Short mmCIF file of N, CA and C in Angstrom, two decimals:
data_model
loop_
_atom_site.label_atom_id
_atom_site.label_comp_id
_atom_site.label_asym_id
_atom_site.label_seq_id
_atom_site.Cartn_x
_atom_site.Cartn_y
_atom_site.Cartn_z
N MET A 408 0.83 -1.19 0.00
CA MET A 408 0.00 0.00 0.00
C MET A 408 0.87 1.26 0.00
N ALA A 409 1.94 1.23 0.77
CA ALA A 409 2.82 2.40 0.84
C ALA A 409 3.52 2.63 -0.50
N ILE A 410 3.88 1.54 -1.19
CA ILE A 410 4.53 1.68 -2.49
C ILE A 410 3.57 2.30 -3.50
N ILE A 411 2.30 1.92 -3.43
CA ILE A 411 1.29 2.50 -4.33
C ILE A 411 1.14 3.99 -4.04
N GLU A 412 1.14 4.36 -2.78
CA GLU A 412 1.00 5.77 -2.42
C GLU A 412 2.20 6.60 -2.89
N VAL A 413 3.39 6.04 -2.76
CA VAL A 413 4.57 6.76 -3.24
C VAL A 413 4.51 6.91 -4.76
N GLY A 414 4.03 5.87 -5.45
CA GLY A 414 3.84 5.97 -6.90
C GLY A 414 2.82 7.04 -7.26
N ASN A 415 1.75 7.13 -6.49
CA ASN A 415 0.75 8.18 -6.72
C ASN A 415 1.33 9.56 -6.48
N LEU A 416 2.18 9.67 -5.46
CA LEU A 416 2.81 10.96 -5.18
C LEU A 416 3.74 11.38 -6.32
N LYS A 417 4.47 10.40 -6.89
CA LYS A 417 5.37 10.73 -7.99
C LYS A 417 4.60 11.14 -9.24
N ASN A 418 3.46 10.50 -9.50
CA ASN A 418 2.67 10.79 -10.69
C ASN A 418 1.86 12.07 -10.53
N ALA A 419 1.51 12.42 -9.33
CA ALA A 419 0.70 13.62 -9.08
C ALA A 419 1.63 14.83 -8.93
N ASP A 420 1.07 15.90 -8.44
CA ASP A 420 1.84 17.13 -8.32
C ASP A 420 2.45 17.31 -6.93
N ALA A 421 2.79 16.21 -6.29
CA ALA A 421 3.41 16.29 -4.97
C ALA A 421 4.88 16.69 -5.11
N SER A 422 5.38 17.35 -4.11
CA SER A 422 6.78 17.79 -4.15
C SER A 422 7.71 16.60 -3.92
N PHE A 423 8.95 16.75 -4.34
CA PHE A 423 9.96 15.71 -4.13
C PHE A 423 10.21 15.49 -2.64
N ALA A 424 10.17 16.58 -1.89
CA ALA A 424 10.40 16.48 -0.44
C ALA A 424 9.31 15.63 0.22
N LEU A 425 8.05 15.81 -0.23
CA LEU A 425 6.97 15.01 0.33
C LEU A 425 7.15 13.54 0.00
N THR A 426 7.60 13.25 -1.21
CA THR A 426 7.83 11.86 -1.61
C THR A 426 8.93 11.23 -0.76
N VAL A 427 10.03 11.93 -0.59
CA VAL A 427 11.15 11.41 0.22
C VAL A 427 10.71 11.26 1.68
N ALA A 428 9.98 12.23 2.20
CA ALA A 428 9.51 12.15 3.59
C ALA A 428 8.54 10.98 3.78
N ALA A 429 7.69 10.73 2.78
CA ALA A 429 6.75 9.61 2.88
C ALA A 429 7.50 8.28 2.88
N ILE A 430 8.50 8.15 2.00
CA ILE A 430 9.29 6.92 1.96
C ILE A 430 10.04 6.73 3.28
N TRP A 431 10.68 7.79 3.78
CA TRP A 431 11.44 7.70 5.02
C TRP A 431 10.53 7.35 6.20
N THR A 432 9.35 7.96 6.24
CA THR A 432 8.41 7.69 7.32
C THR A 432 7.95 6.23 7.31
N VAL A 433 7.70 5.69 6.13
CA VAL A 433 7.28 4.28 6.03
C VAL A 433 8.41 3.36 6.52
N ILE A 434 9.63 3.65 6.11
CA ILE A 434 10.77 2.83 6.55
C ILE A 434 10.92 2.88 8.07
N ILE A 435 10.81 4.07 8.64
CA ILE A 435 10.95 4.22 10.09
C ILE A 435 9.81 3.51 10.83
N GLN A 436 8.58 3.61 10.32
CA GLN A 436 7.45 2.98 11.00
C GLN A 436 7.58 1.45 11.00
N PHE A 437 7.99 0.89 9.86
CA PHE A 437 8.20 -0.57 9.82
C PHE A 437 9.36 -0.98 10.72
N GLY A 438 10.40 -0.17 10.76
CA GLY A 438 11.51 -0.44 11.67
C GLY A 438 11.07 -0.41 13.13
N MET A 439 10.23 0.55 13.47
CA MET A 439 9.72 0.63 14.84
C MET A 439 8.86 -0.58 15.20
N ILE A 440 8.09 -1.07 14.24
CA ILE A 440 7.26 -2.26 14.48
C ILE A 440 8.16 -3.45 14.81
N ILE A 441 9.19 -3.65 14.02
CA ILE A 441 10.08 -4.79 14.20
C ILE A 441 10.88 -4.67 15.50
N VAL A 442 11.50 -3.52 15.72
CA VAL A 442 12.33 -3.33 16.91
C VAL A 442 11.48 -3.37 18.18
N GLY A 443 10.32 -2.71 18.17
CA GLY A 443 9.46 -2.69 19.35
C GLY A 443 8.96 -4.08 19.73
N THR A 444 8.52 -4.82 18.72
CA THR A 444 8.04 -6.18 19.00
C THR A 444 9.17 -7.06 19.50
N PHE A 445 10.34 -6.95 18.90
CA PHE A 445 11.48 -7.76 19.30
C PHE A 445 11.90 -7.46 20.74
N ILE A 446 11.92 -6.18 21.10
CA ILE A 446 12.34 -5.81 22.46
C ILE A 446 11.30 -6.24 23.49
N ILE A 447 10.03 -5.97 23.22
CA ILE A 447 8.99 -6.31 24.19
C ILE A 447 8.86 -7.82 24.37
N LYS A 448 8.95 -8.58 23.28
CA LYS A 448 8.74 -10.03 23.36
C LYS A 448 9.98 -10.80 23.81
N ARG A 449 11.16 -10.39 23.35
CA ARG A 449 12.35 -11.20 23.58
C ARG A 449 13.30 -10.65 24.64
N PHE A 450 13.65 -9.39 24.54
CA PHE A 450 14.68 -8.82 25.40
C PHE A 450 14.12 -7.68 26.23
N SER A 451 13.43 -8.00 27.29
CA SER A 451 12.82 -6.98 28.14
C SER A 451 13.73 -6.60 29.30
N THR A 452 14.99 -6.35 29.02
CA THR A 452 15.91 -5.90 30.06
C THR A 452 15.76 -4.40 30.24
N SER A 453 16.34 -3.88 31.30
CA SER A 453 16.22 -2.44 31.55
C SER A 453 16.89 -1.62 30.45
N PHE A 454 18.02 -2.12 29.93
CA PHE A 454 18.70 -1.40 28.86
C PHE A 454 17.86 -1.36 27.58
N SER A 455 17.29 -2.51 27.20
CA SER A 455 16.54 -2.55 25.94
C SER A 455 15.23 -1.78 26.04
N VAL A 456 14.57 -1.81 27.19
CA VAL A 456 13.34 -1.02 27.36
C VAL A 456 13.67 0.47 27.36
N GLY A 457 14.78 0.85 27.97
CA GLY A 457 15.23 2.24 27.91
C GLY A 457 15.58 2.66 26.50
N PHE A 458 16.23 1.77 25.75
CA PHE A 458 16.55 2.03 24.35
C PHE A 458 15.27 2.24 23.54
N LEU A 459 14.28 1.37 23.75
CA LEU A 459 13.01 1.51 23.05
C LEU A 459 12.32 2.81 23.41
N LEU A 460 12.35 3.18 24.67
CA LEU A 460 11.74 4.43 25.11
C LEU A 460 12.40 5.63 24.43
N GLY A 461 13.72 5.64 24.38
CA GLY A 461 14.43 6.72 23.70
C GLY A 461 14.13 6.76 22.22
N LEU A 462 14.07 5.58 21.59
CA LEU A 462 13.77 5.51 20.17
C LEU A 462 12.36 6.01 19.87
N VAL A 463 11.41 5.66 20.71
CA VAL A 463 10.04 6.12 20.54
C VAL A 463 9.96 7.64 20.65
N LEU A 464 10.68 8.21 21.60
CA LEU A 464 10.67 9.67 21.75
C LEU A 464 11.33 10.37 20.57
N VAL A 465 12.39 9.81 20.04
CA VAL A 465 13.05 10.41 18.88
C VAL A 465 12.14 10.37 17.65
N VAL A 466 11.46 9.25 17.44
CA VAL A 466 10.55 9.13 16.30
C VAL A 466 9.35 10.05 16.48
N ALA A 467 8.87 10.20 17.70
CA ALA A 467 7.75 11.13 17.96
C ALA A 467 8.17 12.56 17.62
N GLN A 468 9.39 12.92 18.00
CA GLN A 468 9.87 14.26 17.67
C GLN A 468 10.07 14.43 16.17
N GLN A 469 10.57 13.40 15.50
CA GLN A 469 10.73 13.46 14.04
C GLN A 469 9.39 13.65 13.36
N ASP A 470 8.37 12.92 13.80
CA ASP A 470 7.04 13.06 13.21
C ASP A 470 6.46 14.45 13.48
N LEU A 471 6.72 14.99 14.65
CA LEU A 471 6.25 16.34 14.95
C LEU A 471 6.93 17.37 14.03
N LEU A 472 8.22 17.21 13.81
CA LEU A 472 8.93 18.10 12.90
C LEU A 472 8.43 17.98 11.46
N LEU A 473 8.13 16.76 11.03
CA LEU A 473 7.55 16.58 9.70
C LEU A 473 6.19 17.27 9.60
N ALA A 474 5.39 17.15 10.64
CA ALA A 474 4.07 17.78 10.63
C ALA A 474 4.19 19.30 10.52
N VAL A 475 5.04 19.89 11.33
CA VAL A 475 5.21 21.34 11.29
C VAL A 475 5.76 21.79 9.94
N THR A 476 6.68 21.03 9.40
CA THR A 476 7.26 21.39 8.10
C THR A 476 6.23 21.34 6.99
N PHE A 477 5.42 20.31 6.95
CA PHE A 477 4.50 20.15 5.83
C PHE A 477 3.18 20.90 6.02
N TRP A 478 2.89 21.38 7.22
CA TRP A 478 1.72 22.24 7.37
C TRP A 478 1.91 23.56 6.63
N HIS A 479 3.14 24.01 6.52
CA HIS A 479 3.42 25.30 5.89
C HIS A 479 4.19 25.16 4.58
N ASN A 480 4.22 23.96 4.00
CA ASN A 480 4.94 23.74 2.75
C ASN A 480 4.12 24.30 1.59
N LYS A 481 4.70 25.17 0.78
CA LYS A 481 4.00 25.80 -0.32
C LYS A 481 4.26 25.11 -1.66
N TYR A 482 5.12 24.09 -1.67
CA TYR A 482 5.46 23.41 -2.91
C TYR A 482 4.61 22.17 -3.08
N GLY A 483 4.26 21.85 -4.31
CA GLY A 483 3.44 20.67 -4.57
C GLY A 483 1.99 20.94 -4.23
N SER A 484 1.26 19.88 -4.06
CA SER A 484 -0.17 19.95 -3.75
C SER A 484 -0.36 20.30 -2.27
N SER A 485 -1.06 21.39 -2.02
CA SER A 485 -1.26 21.80 -0.63
C SER A 485 -2.15 20.81 0.12
N THR A 486 -3.11 20.19 -0.57
CA THR A 486 -3.99 19.21 0.09
C THR A 486 -3.19 18.00 0.54
N LYS A 487 -2.32 17.51 -0.31
CA LYS A 487 -1.51 16.33 0.05
C LYS A 487 -0.52 16.67 1.15
N ASN A 488 0.01 17.88 1.13
CA ASN A 488 0.91 18.30 2.20
C ASN A 488 0.19 18.35 3.54
N ILE A 489 -1.03 18.86 3.55
CA ILE A 489 -1.82 18.95 4.79
C ILE A 489 -2.19 17.55 5.29
N VAL A 490 -2.57 16.66 4.38
CA VAL A 490 -2.92 15.29 4.79
C VAL A 490 -1.71 14.60 5.40
N PHE A 491 -0.54 14.75 4.77
CA PHE A 491 0.67 14.14 5.30
C PHE A 491 1.04 14.76 6.65
N ALA A 492 0.89 16.06 6.77
CA ALA A 492 1.21 16.73 8.03
C ALA A 492 0.29 16.25 9.14
N ASN A 493 -0.99 16.09 8.84
CA ASN A 493 -1.93 15.59 9.86
C ASN A 493 -1.61 14.16 10.26
N LEU A 494 -1.21 13.32 9.28
CA LEU A 494 -0.81 11.95 9.59
C LEU A 494 0.42 11.94 10.48
N ALA A 495 1.41 12.77 10.15
CA ALA A 495 2.63 12.83 10.96
C ALA A 495 2.33 13.33 12.37
N PHE A 496 1.42 14.31 12.49
CA PHE A 496 1.06 14.80 13.82
C PHE A 496 0.34 13.71 14.62
N GLY A 497 -0.54 12.98 13.98
CA GLY A 497 -1.23 11.88 14.65
C GLY A 497 -0.25 10.82 15.14
N LEU A 498 0.74 10.49 14.31
CA LEU A 498 1.76 9.52 14.73
C LEU A 498 2.59 10.05 15.88
N SER A 499 2.87 11.35 15.87
CA SER A 499 3.63 11.96 16.96
C SER A 499 2.87 11.86 18.27
N VAL A 500 1.59 12.15 18.24
CA VAL A 500 0.77 12.04 19.45
C VAL A 500 0.69 10.59 19.91
N LEU A 501 0.52 9.67 18.96
CA LEU A 501 0.43 8.25 19.30
C LEU A 501 1.72 7.75 19.94
N TYR A 502 2.86 8.12 19.38
CA TYR A 502 4.14 7.71 19.96
C TYR A 502 4.37 8.36 21.32
N SER A 503 3.93 9.58 21.50
CA SER A 503 4.08 10.24 22.80
C SER A 503 3.26 9.54 23.88
N VAL A 504 2.04 9.16 23.53
CA VAL A 504 1.19 8.43 24.48
C VAL A 504 1.81 7.07 24.80
N PHE A 505 2.34 6.40 23.76
CA PHE A 505 3.00 5.11 24.00
C PHE A 505 4.22 5.28 24.90
N ALA A 506 4.99 6.35 24.70
CA ALA A 506 6.16 6.60 25.55
C ALA A 506 5.75 6.81 26.99
N LEU A 507 4.67 7.56 27.21
CA LEU A 507 4.18 7.76 28.58
C LEU A 507 3.71 6.44 29.19
N THR A 508 3.02 5.63 28.41
CA THR A 508 2.55 4.34 28.89
C THR A 508 3.73 3.41 29.20
N LEU A 509 4.71 3.41 28.31
CA LEU A 509 5.89 2.58 28.53
C LEU A 509 6.65 3.02 29.76
N THR A 510 6.74 4.33 29.99
CA THR A 510 7.41 4.84 31.18
C THR A 510 6.66 4.43 32.44
N HIS A 511 5.35 4.50 32.39
CA HIS A 511 4.54 4.16 33.58
C HIS A 511 4.63 2.68 33.92
N PHE A 512 4.64 1.81 32.90
CA PHE A 512 4.63 0.37 33.14
C PHE A 512 5.96 -0.31 32.88
N LYS A 513 7.07 0.43 32.86
CA LYS A 513 8.35 -0.18 32.51
C LYS A 513 8.80 -1.22 33.54
N ASP A 514 8.44 -1.04 34.80
CA ASP A 514 8.82 -2.04 35.81
C ASP A 514 8.08 -3.36 35.60
N SER A 515 6.87 -3.29 35.07
CA SER A 515 6.11 -4.52 34.78
C SER A 515 6.59 -5.20 33.51
N ILE A 516 7.15 -4.42 32.59
CA ILE A 516 7.61 -4.96 31.32
C ILE A 516 8.98 -5.59 31.44
N MET A 517 9.86 -4.97 32.24
CA MET A 517 11.23 -5.47 32.36
C MET A 517 11.26 -6.78 33.11
N VAL A 518 12.02 -7.72 32.56
CA VAL A 518 12.21 -9.01 33.20
C VAL A 518 13.71 -9.22 33.33
N ALA A 519 14.15 -9.42 34.54
CA ALA A 519 15.57 -9.69 34.76
C ALA A 519 15.91 -11.06 34.19
N THR A 520 17.12 -11.23 33.75
CA THR A 520 17.54 -12.50 33.16
C THR A 520 17.39 -13.64 34.14
N VAL A 521 17.62 -13.36 35.40
CA VAL A 521 17.52 -14.40 36.43
C VAL A 521 16.06 -14.79 36.66
N ASP A 522 15.13 -13.83 36.49
CA ASP A 522 13.73 -14.10 36.72
C ASP A 522 13.04 -14.75 35.54
N ALA A 523 13.68 -14.83 34.41
CA ALA A 523 13.07 -15.39 33.21
C ALA A 523 12.87 -16.89 33.37
N LYS A 524 11.95 -17.44 32.61
CA LYS A 524 11.69 -18.89 32.67
C LYS A 524 12.93 -19.66 32.25
N GLY A 525 13.18 -20.74 32.92
CA GLY A 525 14.31 -21.60 32.58
C GLY A 525 15.59 -21.26 33.32
N TRP A 526 15.59 -20.23 34.14
CA TRP A 526 16.80 -19.88 34.89
C TRP A 526 16.69 -20.32 36.31
#
């Protein structure tokens, strides 16, 4: 679906910056899915949960910066820029809420190696 959308952006009057930002955002979101699932399911140590928390905050800030940038972008289609900016802002809010939730429940998520099954 994301590849189809990038193709639509290239064929339409979207700016090159919007196309690159859309591709980068898709790559980052899929990376977050893989890394987040791997850390929560497999390696719930204090270091890895802290790493995930920091990564979530950095991605939330990146999405917020994308939203602010594309809300005022005058190049390309203004409608597509606004839609992308709103999507990026929504992702930023979602990641911020997840970071707060992860911070609140990090003691329940972390499992010491000694406490894990089989030790």
